[in-house]
Structure formats: structure tokens, C-alpha cells
CSV table of C-alpha atoms in Angstrom, one decimal:
chain,number,residue,atom,x,y,z
A,252,MET,CA,-20.0,-49.6,3.9
A,253,GLU,CA,-21.4,-46.9,6.2
A,254,ALA,CA,-20.8,-43.1,5.8
A,255,ALA,CA,-19.4,-43.2,9.3
A,256,THR,CA,-16.6,-45.6,8.4
A,257,THR,CA,-13.7,-44.5,10.6
A,258,LEU,CA,-10.0,-44.2,9.6
A,259,SER,CA,-8.5,-43.5,13.0
A,260,GLY,CA,-8.7,-47.1,14.2
A,261,ALA,CA,-6.4,-48.2,11.4
A,262,ALA,CA,-4.4,-45.1,10.8
A,263,TRP,CA,-1.6,-46.1,13.1
A,264,GLY,CA,-0.8,-49.1,15.2
A,265,ALA,CA,-2.2,-51.5,12.7
A,266,SER,CA,-0.7,-53.6,10.0
A,267,GLN,CA,-0.3,-52.3,6.5
A,268,ALA,CA,-2.9,-54.7,5.2
A,269,GLU,CA,-5.4,-53.4,7.7
A,270,ARG,CA,-4.7,-49.8,6.8
A,271,PHE,CA,-5.0,-50.6,3.1
A,272,ARG,CA,-8.5,-52.0,3.6
A,273,ALA,CA,-9.6,-49.2,6.0
A,274,THR,CA,-8.4,-46.6,3.5
A,275,ARG,CA,-10.2,-48.2,0.5
A,276,LEU,CA,-13.4,-48.5,2.5
A,277,LEU,CA,-13.3,-44.9,3.7
A,278,SER,CA,-13.0,-43.6,0.1
A,279,GLU,CA,-16.2,-45.6,-0.8
A,280,ALA,CA,-17.9,-44.3,2.3
A,281,LEU,CA,-17.3,-40.7,1.2
A,282,VAL,CA,-19.1,-41.3,-2.0
A,283,ALA,CA,-22.0,-43.3,-0.5
A,284,PRO,CA,-24.2,-40.2,0.0
A,285,LEU,CA,-23.9,-39.3,-3.7
A,286,SER,CA,-26.0,-40.3,-6.7
A,287,ASP,CA,-24.4,-41.5,-9.9
A,288,ALA,CA,-25.0,-38.0,-11.3
A,289,ASP,CA,-23.4,-36.3,-8.3
A,290,ALA,CA,-20.4,-38.6,-8.7
A,291,THR,CA,-20.0,-37.8,-12.4
A,292,VAL,CA,-20.2,-34.0,-12.5
A,293,GLN,CA,-17.0,-31.9,-12.8
A,294,SER,CA,-17.6,-28.3,-11.7
A,295,MET,CA,-14.3,-26.8,-12.9
A,296,PRO,CA,-11.1,-28.0,-14.5
A,297,ASP,CA,-9.2,-28.0,-11.2
A,298,ALA,CA,-11.7,-30.4,-9.7
A,299,SER,CA,-12.4,-34.0,-10.6
A,300,PRO,CA,-15.6,-36.1,-10.4
A,301,ALA,CA,-15.9,-38.2,-7.3
A,302,LYS,CA,-16.2,-41.2,-9.5
A,303,TRP,CA,-12.9,-40.3,-11.1
A,304,HIS,CA,-11.1,-40.2,-7.8
A,305,LEU,CA,-12.4,-43.7,-6.9
A,306,ALA,CA,-11.2,-45.0,-10.3
A,307,HIS,CA,-7.9,-43.2,-10.4
A,308,THR,CA,-6.7,-44.5,-7.0
A,309,THR,CA,-7.8,-48.0,-8.2
A,310,TRP,CA,-5.8,-47.5,-11.5
A,311,PHE,CA,-2.8,-46.7,-9.3
A,312,PHE,CA,-2.9,-50.0,-7.5
A,313,GLU,CA,-3.8,-52.0,-10.6
A,314,THR,CA,-1.0,-50.5,-12.6
A,315,PHE,CA,1.9,-50.2,-10.3
A,316,LEU,CA,1.2,-53.3,-8.2
A,317,LEU,CA,-1.0,-55.9,-10.0
A,318,ARG,CA,0.2,-55.3,-13.5
A,319,ASP,CA,3.9,-55.1,-12.5
A,320,HIS,CA,4.1,-57.6,-9.7
A,321,LEU,CA,1.3,-60.2,-10.0
A,322,PRO,CA,2.2,-62.7,-12.7
A,323,GLY,CA,-0.7,-63.5,-15.0
A,324,TYR,CA,-2.8,-60.6,-13.9
A,325,THR,CA,-5.3,-59.3,-16.5
A,326,ARG,CA,-6.7,-55.8,-16.3
A,327,PHE,CA,-10.3,-55.5,-15.3
A,328,ASP,CA,-10.9,-53.4,-18.5
A,329,GLU,CA,-8.1,-52.6,-20.9
A,330,ARG,CA,-9.8,-49.4,-22.0
A,331,TRP,CA,-9.9,-47.7,-18.6
A,332,PRO,CA,-6.2,-46.8,-18.0
A,333,PHE,CA,-6.6,-44.2,-20.7
A,334,LEU,CA,-9.5,-42.7,-18.8
A,335,PHE,CA,-8.0,-42.8,-15.3
A,336,ASN,CA,-4.3,-42.0,-15.6
A,337,SER,CA,-3.8,-38.6,-14.2
A,338,TYR,CA,-0.5,-37.1,-15.2
A,339,TYR,CA,2.0,-40.0,-15.6
A,340,GLU,CA,3.6,-39.4,-19.0
A,341,ALA,CA,5.5,-42.7,-18.8
A,342,GLU,CA,2.1,-44.5,-18.7
A,343,GLY,CA,1.1,-43.1,-22.1
A,344,ALA,CA,-1.8,-41.1,-23.5
A,345,ARG,CA,-4.7,-40.2,-21.2
A,346,HIS,CA,-8.1,-38.5,-21.2
A,347,ALA,CA,-8.0,-34.7,-20.9
A,348,ARG,CA,-8.3,-33.5,-17.3
A,349,ALA,CA,-10.8,-30.7,-18.1
A,350,ALA,CA,-13.1,-33.3,-19.7
A,351,ARG,CA,-13.3,-35.8,-16.9
A,352,GLY,CA,-16.9,-34.8,-16.3
A,353,LEU,CA,-17.9,-36.2,-19.7
A,354,LEU,CA,-17.2,-39.8,-18.5
A,355,SER,CA,-20.7,-40.9,-17.9
A,356,ARG,CA,-19.4,-44.4,-18.5
A,357,PRO,CA,-18.3,-46.5,-16.7
A,358,SER,CA,-21.0,-46.0,-14.1
A,359,LEU,CA,-20.4,-45.5,-10.4
A,360,ASP,CA,-21.5,-49.1,-9.8
A,361,GLU,CA,-19.0,-50.4,-12.4
A,362,VAL,CA,-16.2,-48.4,-10.8
A,363,LEU,CA,-17.1,-49.8,-7.4
A,364,ALA,CA,-17.0,-53.3,-8.9
A,365,TRP,CA,-13.5,-52.6,-10.3
A,366,ARG,CA,-12.4,-51.5,-6.9
A,367,ALA,CA,-13.6,-54.8,-5.3
A,368,HIS,CA,-11.9,-56.8,-8.0
A,369,VAL,CA,-8.5,-55.0,-7.5
A,370,ASP,CA,-8.7,-55.2,-3.7
A,371,ALA,CA,-9.3,-58.9,-3.9
A,372,ALA,CA,-6.5,-59.4,-6.4
A,373,LEU,CA,-4.1,-57.4,-4.2
A,374,ALA,CA,-4.5,-59.7,-1.2
A,375,PRO,CA,-1.5,-61.9,-1.9
A,376,LEU,CA,0.8,-58.9,-2.5
A,377,LEU,CA,0.0,-57.2,0.9
A,378,THR,CA,2.3,-59.7,2.7
A,379,ARG,CA,5.3,-59.2,0.4
A,380,PRO,CA,7.9,-57.1,2.3
A,381,GLU,CA,9.6,-55.9,-0.8
A,382,LEU,CA,6.4,-54.3,-2.0
A,383,ALA,CA,5.6,-52.5,1.3
A,384,PRO,CA,7.1,-49.1,0.2
A,385,LEU,CA,5.0,-49.1,-3.0
A,386,ILE,CA,1.8,-50.2,-1.2
A,387,GLU,CA,2.4,-47.5,1.4
A,388,LEU,CA,2.7,-44.9,-1.4
A,389,GLY,CA,-0.6,-46.2,-2.8
A,390,ILE,CA,-2.3,-45.8,0.7
A,391,GLN,CA,-0.9,-42.3,1.2
A,392,HIS,CA,-1.9,-41.4,-2.4
A,393,GLU,CA,-5.4,-42.5,-1.8
A,394,GLN,CA,-5.5,-40.4,1.4
A,395,GLN,CA,-4.6,-37.4,-0.6
A,396,HIS,CA,-7.5,-38.1,-2.9
A,397,GLN,CA,-9.9,-38.5,0.1
A,398,GLU,CA,-9.2,-34.8,0.9
A,399,LEU,CA,-9.7,-33.9,-2.8
A,400,LEU,CA,-12.9,-35.9,-2.9
A,401,LEU,CA,-14.4,-33.8,-0.1
A,402,THR,CA,-13.2,-30.4,-1.6
A,403,ASP,CA,-14.3,-31.4,-5.1
A,404,ILE,CA,-17.7,-32.5,-3.9
A,405,LYS,CA,-18.1,-29.2,-2.0
A,406,HIS,CA,-17.4,-27.2,-5.1
A,407,ALA,CA,-19.7,-29.2,-7.2
A,408,LEU,CA,-22.6,-28.9,-4.8
A,409,TRP,CA,-21.9,-25.1,-4.3
A,410,SER,CA,-22.1,-24.8,-8.1
A,411,ASN,CA,-25.7,-26.1,-8.1
A,412,PRO,CA,-28.1,-23.2,-7.6
A,413,LEU,CA,-30.0,-25.2,-5.1
A,414,GLY,CA,-27.0,-25.4,-2.8
A,415,PRO,CA,-27.7,-29.0,-1.8
A,416,ALA,CA,-26.1,-30.5,1.4
A,417,TYR,CA,-23.7,-33.4,1.2
A,418,ALA,CA,-24.4,-34.5,4.7
A,419,PRO,CA,-26.5,-33.3,7.7
A,420,ALA,CA,-25.0,-30.7,10.0
A,421,ARG,CA,-23.3,-31.9,13.2
A,422,GLY,CA,-23.8,-30.3,16.5
A,423,ALA,CA,-22.0,-27.0,17.0
A,424,THR,CA,-18.8,-27.0,18.9
A,425,GLN,CA,-18.9,-24.7,21.9
A,426,ARG,CA,-15.7,-22.7,22.4
A,427,SER,CA,-14.3,-19.4,23.3
A,428,PRO,CA,-12.3,-17.3,20.8
A,429,SER,CA,-8.6,-18.1,21.0
A,430,PRO,CA,-6.5,-15.3,22.5
A,431,SER,CA,-3.7,-14.0,20.3
A,432,GLY,CA,-0.2,-15.0,21.2
A,433,TRP,CA,3.1,-16.1,19.5
A,434,TYR,CA,5.4,-19.0,19.2
A,435,GLU,CA,8.9,-17.4,19.3
A,436,HIS,CA,12.0,-18.8,17.8
A,437,PRO,CA,15.5,-17.5,18.5
A,438,GLY,CA,16.8,-18.3,15.0
A,439,GLY,CA,19.9,-20.2,14.0
A,440,ILE,CA,20.6,-23.2,11.9
A,441,ALA,CA,17.6,-25.6,11.7
A,442,ARG,CA,17.4,-29.1,10.3
A,443,ILE,CA,14.5,-29.1,7.8
A,444,GLY,CA,12.9,-32.0,5.9
A,445,HIS,CA,12.0,-35.6,6.6
A,446,GLY,CA,14.6,-37.3,8.8
A,447,GLY,CA,14.0,-40.9,7.5
A,448,GLU,CA,11.7,-42.3,10.2
A,449,GLY,CA,8.4,-43.6,8.7
A,450,PHE,CA,6.8,-42.6,5.4
A,451,ALA,CA,7.3,-39.3,3.6
A,452,PHE,CA,6.7,-38.1,0.1
A,453,ASP,CA,9.8,-37.5,-2.1
A,454,ASN,CA,9.4,-33.7,-1.9
A,455,GLU,CA,9.9,-33.7,1.9
A,456,GLY,CA,13.6,-34.5,1.5
A,457,PRO,CA,16.5,-34.7,1.6
A,458,SER,CA,16.8,-33.4,5.1
A,459,HIS,CA,19.1,-30.3,5.1
A,460,ARG,CA,20.2,-27.3,7.1
A,461,VAL,CA,18.8,-23.8,6.7
A,462,LEU,CA,19.6,-20.5,8.5
A,463,ILE,CA,16.6,-18.9,10.2
A,464,GLU,CA,16.5,-15.4,11.6
A,465,PRO,CA,14.7,-14.7,14.9
A,466,PHE,CA,10.9,-14.7,14.2
A,467,ALA,CA,7.5,-15.4,15.8
A,468,LEU,CA,4.6,-17.4,14.5
A,469,ALA,CA,1.0,-16.7,15.6
A,470,ASP,CA,-0.5,-19.3,17.9
A,471,ARG,CA,-3.9,-19.1,16.2
A,472,LEU,CA,-5.2,-18.9,12.7
A,473,VAL,CA,-6.7,-15.8,11.1
A,474,THR,CA,-10.5,-15.9,11.7
A,475,GLN,CA,-13.5,-14.9,9.8
A,476,ARG,CA,-13.9,-12.0,12.2
A,477,ASP,CA,-10.4,-10.8,11.3
A,478,TRP,CA,-11.3,-11.1,7.6
A,479,ASP,CA,-14.5,-9.1,8.0
A,480,ALA,CA,-12.3,-6.3,9.4
A,481,PHE,CA,-10.1,-6.6,6.3
A,482,ILE,CA,-13.1,-6.3,4.0
A,483,ALA,CA,-14.6,-3.5,5.9
A,484,ASP,CA,-11.4,-1.5,5.6
A,485,GLY,CA,-11.4,-1.8,1.8
A,486,GLY,CA,-9.1,-4.8,1.6
A,487,TYR,CA,-10.4,-5.9,-1.8
A,488,ARG,CA,-10.8,-2.3,-3.1
A,489,THR,CA,-7.3,-0.9,-2.3
A,490,ALA,CA,-4.3,-1.9,-4.3
A,491,ALA,CA,-1.7,-1.1,-1.6
A,492,PRO,CA,-1.5,-4.4,0.2
A,493,TRP,CA,-1.6,-6.6,-2.9
A,494,LEU,CA,1.1,-8.1,-5.0
A,495,SER,CA,0.8,-6.9,-8.6
A,496,ASP,CA,-0.3,-10.3,-9.9
A,497,GLY,CA,-2.8,-10.5,-7.0
A,498,TRP,CA,-4.3,-7.1,-7.6
A,499,ALA,CA,-4.7,-8.0,-11.3
A,500,TRP,CA,-6.4,-11.2,-10.3
A,501,VAL,CA,-8.8,-9.4,-8.0
A,502,GLN,CA,-9.8,-7.0,-10.7
A,503,ARG,CA,-10.0,-9.5,-13.5
A,504,GLU,CA,-12.1,-12.0,-11.5
A,505,GLY,CA,-14.2,-9.6,-9.5
A,506,ILE,CA,-13.0,-11.0,-6.2
A,507,ASP,CA,-14.5,-9.4,-3.1
A,508,ALA,CA,-14.5,-12.1,-0.5
A,509,PRO,CA,-13.3,-15.7,0.2
A,510,LEU,CA,-14.7,-18.4,-2.0
A,511,TYR,CA,-18.2,-19.7,-0.8
A,512,TRP,CA,-19.1,-16.4,1.0
A,513,ARG,CA,-22.3,-14.5,0.6
A,514,GLN,CA,-24.1,-12.0,2.9
A,515,GLY,CA,-23.5,-13.4,6.4
A,516,GLU,CA,-23.3,-17.0,5.2
A,517,SER,CA,-20.9,-19.5,3.7
A,518,PHE,CA,-21.4,-22.7,1.8
A,519,MET,CA,-20.3,-25.8,3.7
A,520,LEU,CA,-20.7,-29.5,3.1
A,521,GLU,CA,-23.9,-29.2,5.2
A,522,GLY,CA,-25.2,-26.5,2.7
A,523,TRP,CA,-25.5,-22.8,3.3
A,524,ARG,CA,-24.9,-21.9,6.9
A,525,VAL,CA,-24.6,-18.7,9.0
A,526,ARG,CA,-20.9,-17.9,9.2
A,527,ASP,CA,-19.1,-18.3,12.5
A,528,PRO,CA,-16.9,-15.3,13.1
A,529,ASP,CA,-14.5,-17.2,15.4
A,530,ALA,CA,-13.9,-20.0,12.9
A,531,PRO,CA,-10.8,-19.8,10.8
A,532,VAL,CA,-11.1,-18.1,7.5
A,533,THR,CA,-10.7,-20.6,4.6
A,534,HIS,CA,-10.9,-21.0,0.9
A,535,ILE,CA,-8.5,-18.1,0.2
A,536,SER,CA,-5.8,-17.8,-2.4
A,537,TYR,CA,-2.1,-17.1,-1.8
A,538,TYR,CA,-2.8,-13.6,-3.1
A,539,GLU,CA,-5.5,-13.0,-0.5
A,540,ALA,CA,-3.4,-14.4,2.3
A,541,ASP,CA,-0.4,-12.3,1.4
A,542,ALA,CA,-2.6,-9.2,1.1
A,543,PHE,CA,-4.1,-9.7,4.5
A,544,ALA,CA,-0.7,-10.2,6.1
A,545,SER,CA,0.5,-6.9,4.5
A,546,TRP,CA,-2.7,-5.1,5.6
A,547,ALA,CA,-2.1,-6.4,9.2
A,548,GLY,CA,1.5,-5.1,9.2
A,549,LEU,CA,2.8,-8.6,9.4
A,550,ARG,CA,3.8,-11.3,6.9
A,551,LEU,CA,3.4,-15.0,6.0
A,552,PRO,CA,5.9,-17.4,7.5
A,553,THR,CA,8.4,-19.2,5.3
A,554,GLU,CA,7.9,-22.9,5.1
A,555,PHE,CA,11.1,-23.4,7.0
A,556,GLU,CA,9.9,-21.2,9.9
A,557,TRP,CA,6.7,-23.1,10.0
A,558,GLU,CA,8.5,-26.4,10.1
A,559,ALA,CA,10.9,-25.3,12.8
A,560,ILE,CA,7.9,-24.5,15.1
A,561,GLY,CA,5.9,-27.5,13.9
A,562,GLN,CA,8.6,-30.1,14.9
A,563,ALA,CA,7.6,-29.6,18.5
A,564,HIS,CA,3.9,-30.2,17.9
A,565,ASP,CA,1.8,-33.3,17.5
A,566,ALA,CA,0.9,-33.6,13.8
A,567,ARG,CA,-2.2,-35.8,14.7
A,568,SER,CA,-3.8,-33.1,16.9
A,569,GLY,CA,-6.4,-30.5,16.0
A,570,ASN,CA,-9.4,-30.7,13.8
A,571,GLN,CA,-8.6,-33.3,11.1
A,572,PHE,CA,-10.6,-35.9,9.3
A,573,ASP,CA,-11.5,-39.1,11.1
A,574,GLN,CA,-14.6,-40.5,9.5
A,575,GLY,CA,-17.1,-40.1,6.7
A,576,GLY,CA,-19.4,-37.1,6.8
A,577,ALA,CA,-19.3,-33.4,6.6
A,578,VAL,CA,-16.2,-31.5,7.7
A,579,SER,CA,-15.5,-27.8,8.4
A,580,PRO,CA,-12.9,-25.7,10.2
A,581,ALA,CA,-13.7,-25.2,13.8
A,582,GLY,CA,-10.8,-23.3,15.3
A,583,GLY,CA,-8.6,-24.0,18.2
A,584,SER,CA,-5.0,-23.6,19.5
A,585,THR,CA,-3.3,-26.4,17.7
A,586,LEU,CA,-0.8,-25.8,15.0
A,587,PHE,CA,-2.2,-28.6,12.8
A,588,GLY,CA,-5.7,-29.0,11.5
A,589,ASP,CA,-8.6,-26.9,10.3
A,590,VAL,CA,-6.9,-25.3,7.2
A,591,TRP,CA,-3.8,-25.7,5.2
A,592,GLN,CA,-1.7,-22.6,5.9
A,593,TRP,CA,-0.1,-20.6,3.1
A,594,THR,CA,3.6,-19.8,3.4
A,595,ARG,CA,5.6,-17.3,1.4
A,596,SER,CA,7.8,-20.0,0.1
A,597,ALA,CA,7.9,-21.0,-3.5
A,598,TYR,CA,7.5,-24.8,-4.1
A,599,LEU,CA,11.0,-25.7,-5.2
A,600,PRO,CA,13.2,-28.8,-4.8
A,601,TYR,CA,15.4,-29.2,-1.7
A,602,PRO,CA,19.2,-29.5,-2.1
A,603,ARG,CA,20.1,-32.9,-3.6
A,604,PHE,CA,16.5,-33.7,-4.5
A,605,ARG,CA,16.2,-36.5,-7.0
A,606,PRO,CA,12.9,-38.0,-8.2
A,607,ALA,CA,12.5,-41.7,-8.0
A,608,ALA,CA,13.2,-43.9,-11.1
A,609,GLY,CA,10.3,-44.9,-13.3
A,610,ALA,CA,6.7,-43.7,-13.5
A,611,VAL,CA,6.2,-43.2,-9.8
A,612,GLY,CA,9.1,-40.7,-9.9
A,613,GLU,CA,6.6,-38.3,-11.6
A,614,TYR,CA,4.8,-37.9,-8.3
A,615,ASN,CA,5.9,-34.4,-7.1
A,616,GLY,CA,9.1,-33.2,-8.7
A,617,LYS,CA,7.5,-32.3,-12.1
A,618,PHE,CA,5.3,-29.7,-10.4
A,619,MET,CA,8.0,-27.6,-8.8
A,620,SER,CA,7.3,-24.5,-10.8
A,621,GLY,CA,5.0,-21.5,-10.1
A,622,GLN,CA,3.4,-22.8,-6.9
A,623,PHE,CA,3.5,-22.0,-3.2
A,624,VAL,CA,3.9,-24.3,-0.2
A,625,LEU,CA,1.3,-24.8,2.4
A,626,ARG,CA,1.9,-26.4,5.8
A,627,GLY,CA,-0.1,-28.2,8.5
A,628,ALA,CA,-3.3,-30.1,7.7
A,629,SER,CA,-7.0,-29.3,7.2
A,630,CYS,CA,-10.3,-30.5,8.5
A,631,ALA,CA,-10.4,-32.8,5.4
A,632,THR,CA,-6.9,-34.3,5.9
A,633,PRO,CA,-7.0,-37.9,7.2
A,634,ARG,CA,-5.6,-37.8,10.7
A,635,GLY,CA,-2.1,-39.3,10.7
A,636,HIS,CA,-1.5,-38.3,7.1
A,637,SER,CA,0.4,-35.1,7.7
A,638,ARG,CA,3.6,-34.2,9.6
A,639,ALA,CA,5.8,-31.2,10.2
A,640,SER,CA,7.8,-31.9,7.1
A,641,TYR,CA,4.7,-32.3,4.8
A,642,ARG,CA,4.7,-29.9,1.8
A,643,ASN,CA,1.3,-29.2,0.2
A,644,PHE,CA,1.4,-26.9,-2.8
A,645,PHE,CA,-1.0,-25.0,-5.0
A,646,TYR,CA,-1.0,-22.2,-7.5
A,647,PRO,CA,-1.4,-18.7,-6.0
A,648,HIS,CA,-4.9,-18.2,-7.4
A,649,GLN,CA,-6.4,-21.5,-6.3
A,650,ARG,CA,-8.7,-21.5,-3.3
A,651,TRP,CA,-11.2,-24.4,-3.5
A,652,GLN,CA,-9.2,-26.4,-1.0
A,653,PHE,CA,-9.4,-25.7,2.8
A,654,THR,CA,-6.7,-23.0,2.7
A,655,GLY,CA,-6.1,-20.4,5.4
A,656,LEU,CA,-3.3,-18.5,7.1
A,657,ARG,CA,-1.3,-18.0,10.2
A,658,LEU,CA,0.7,-14.7,10.6
A,659,ALA,CA,4.4,-14.3,11.3
A,660,LYS,CA,6.7,-11.4,12.3
A,661,ASP,CA,10.4,-10.7,12.6
A,662,LEU,CA,12.0,-10.4,16.0
């Protein structure tokens, strides 16, 4: 189990069983550089301990596959479902989310032993065609938690006054700043949502038609250099570009820069580093993204506009996550990768949306309130996990994820 365990070799063009094993090994590789203490700490209620991510994804497979589909299976520990159920009301009571950092037991080694036990027990189920959709959901679910693992580890290490590094810095990528241009769209009726080929989460459908007015989407992400200009022009001190809730948030929380910024530096998984002005700005809230767009005399795209452009682009391109180790936004001209991009669209169900039956139906639909949609993929998104129809979503004040923005304008 090396920290450089790769996902890309098994992300596509491989059997489901191979992708299952590669995904499980990669999660463990991400935690390999951590001590038991590192893996137990919870730095804020929105984040979870690394150990909890490993355990929760294992709970998912043990509960929805082994318990329900392997006759005679006995749980590894009957007490642990209470600890590692996340939000599935149908599965009963669970430990409070904000108190996950108090779970000093089971130890990291015990969680890893549980994972090995579950993986071995799952082997006979990996060849059953009728279980393939549920297994695929489990794989995709664990890939989501791989991104959360990296962002939660980053927040935990940043919270330590020593600013420890998760992994050594990689060589710098030499590049020129991307020129600013636009993807133009003539408008009209567009088909939005997953079309039925391959895997998709329930919130990506049903596919439906929307009317789009002529618009243009920037062909590059907003950079840290752009954000420095916003700050220098009083962006965090002037109410005019801010939504009312956003301005109240800025004043209440004392916000004056993106998360992880300090004088000329930003905190990365490699520790504190000199900021790269040509790298995409990241770790910003919806409020900040919207304020910047207003300040620039432009706007955020709707999620439908973003998807209408994204359908013509390769979702596996750009700076995305391929193997264990540190990740950071690098910049480039691709639509996907580097940072999840805020849209101005509220996270709501599509026409004719119906959650699946049973506990797995609690996956996305129950969260369709008060959040905003992000599109694309980030440097921490496992390559092959995202697609043009993928709908990520967060509350407007949240910014510990790799979130950024791409501007839009009316034509």
C-alpha cells in the first residue's frame, strides 16, 4: 500500500472488480502518511476525521451489500454502525456528526482490519450482475470521500499552528498565464442532465429541456492575481458587490481573503507556500464568487449554461486526481479540473426527479434546500469521476473544498 497508488489504471477500461479494489487501496494510500492522531482529529463540524472516512465507506459496503445480500454474514462489530452511519435515517440512530473527532476508538489499525475483512467478504458478490449497480454506487461514493479525505486533511493540518505538511512538494509546473477568451453559445433549447449512458448519481437526472439565452463562458478560471486586484480595490471592505447575506457573513466572520491565505502565502497540502499569482483562486465561498463577479461587471454562469458548454469537453482532462500525494490547483485552459466552479443555480430537483426506494434513496434528494450547484472537477477529484452533468453542491458560506469560479456574460 504505497502513497503513490494510482487510480487511473483502473478508473476506466477495467472490470468493476478491479476498479473496486483499486478504489479501496487508494483510500488507504491517502491515509498512509498520517499517524493515528492525525487520522482521528476533526478540525470543524463540516469536516470528518480521515479514519471516519475509511470507516464510513466500509460501513456502506458492509451494510448495503454484505448485510443485505450475503446470506449468513455477521458484522465485524455490531457496535460500529452507530459510529459510522452518516445521514441515513432509515438505518437508525447514529453518532453526532460534530463529535466524530471524539472517536479515539476504534483505532486506525482496527479500521484498516475491518476494511480488509469487508473487502475479502465482498469477493463473491463482485461477480453478481444484479448487484453491479449497487457496487458501482459504492465505488463512486468512496471516490467522493477520497476528495473529502484530502480537503479534510488539509483543513486539519492548517488548523495546527505548526502548519505541518501532508506530503512533500512536487516540482513546479512551468506554464504561461492563460489568455482570457470566451466560449460563446447562441442560446436555444438545450438537453440537460444525464442521458442514461454509464453511471450517474440520482440528482443528475432525469434529462430534460431548458431554454438558454445567448451567453458566453470564460475560457479560464479566475486567478489569484485577479483576486489580489479585487482585494486591493476594497472588495472585502465595500458592500456594493455583495449579496446582503454575503456582506453580513463577511462582517460577522471577519473575512478579508480566501481561506488559507496569509501575507503572500497560502496553506497547501505541502505546507505553507508562496502563492502563485497565475494559479486559480480556490477555497472561496459562493458569497465571494458572486461578489467578485459583480465587481468585475460580469456574473456567475447558471448550471445549465455550464453544462451546455461542458458537453463538448473531455471530462477526464485537466488537473484532476490520479494518485496518492499532495494536490493543488495549477491552472490551464481545460473546462474540467483544478477547482469546482460555483454557479448561480440553487440546488433543486430536476423535473420528474424521484429518489430511489429504500435507504440508498437518501443519497442526494434530501439535501435539495439552501445550497448552490458547482460544476466541473477539482485537483482532488478522482479522474474519471466527474462528467458534464455532475452536480456538486455546498452551502453558500462553505469554502474548505477546492472551490473557485469561472465568469459568464450575456450576449
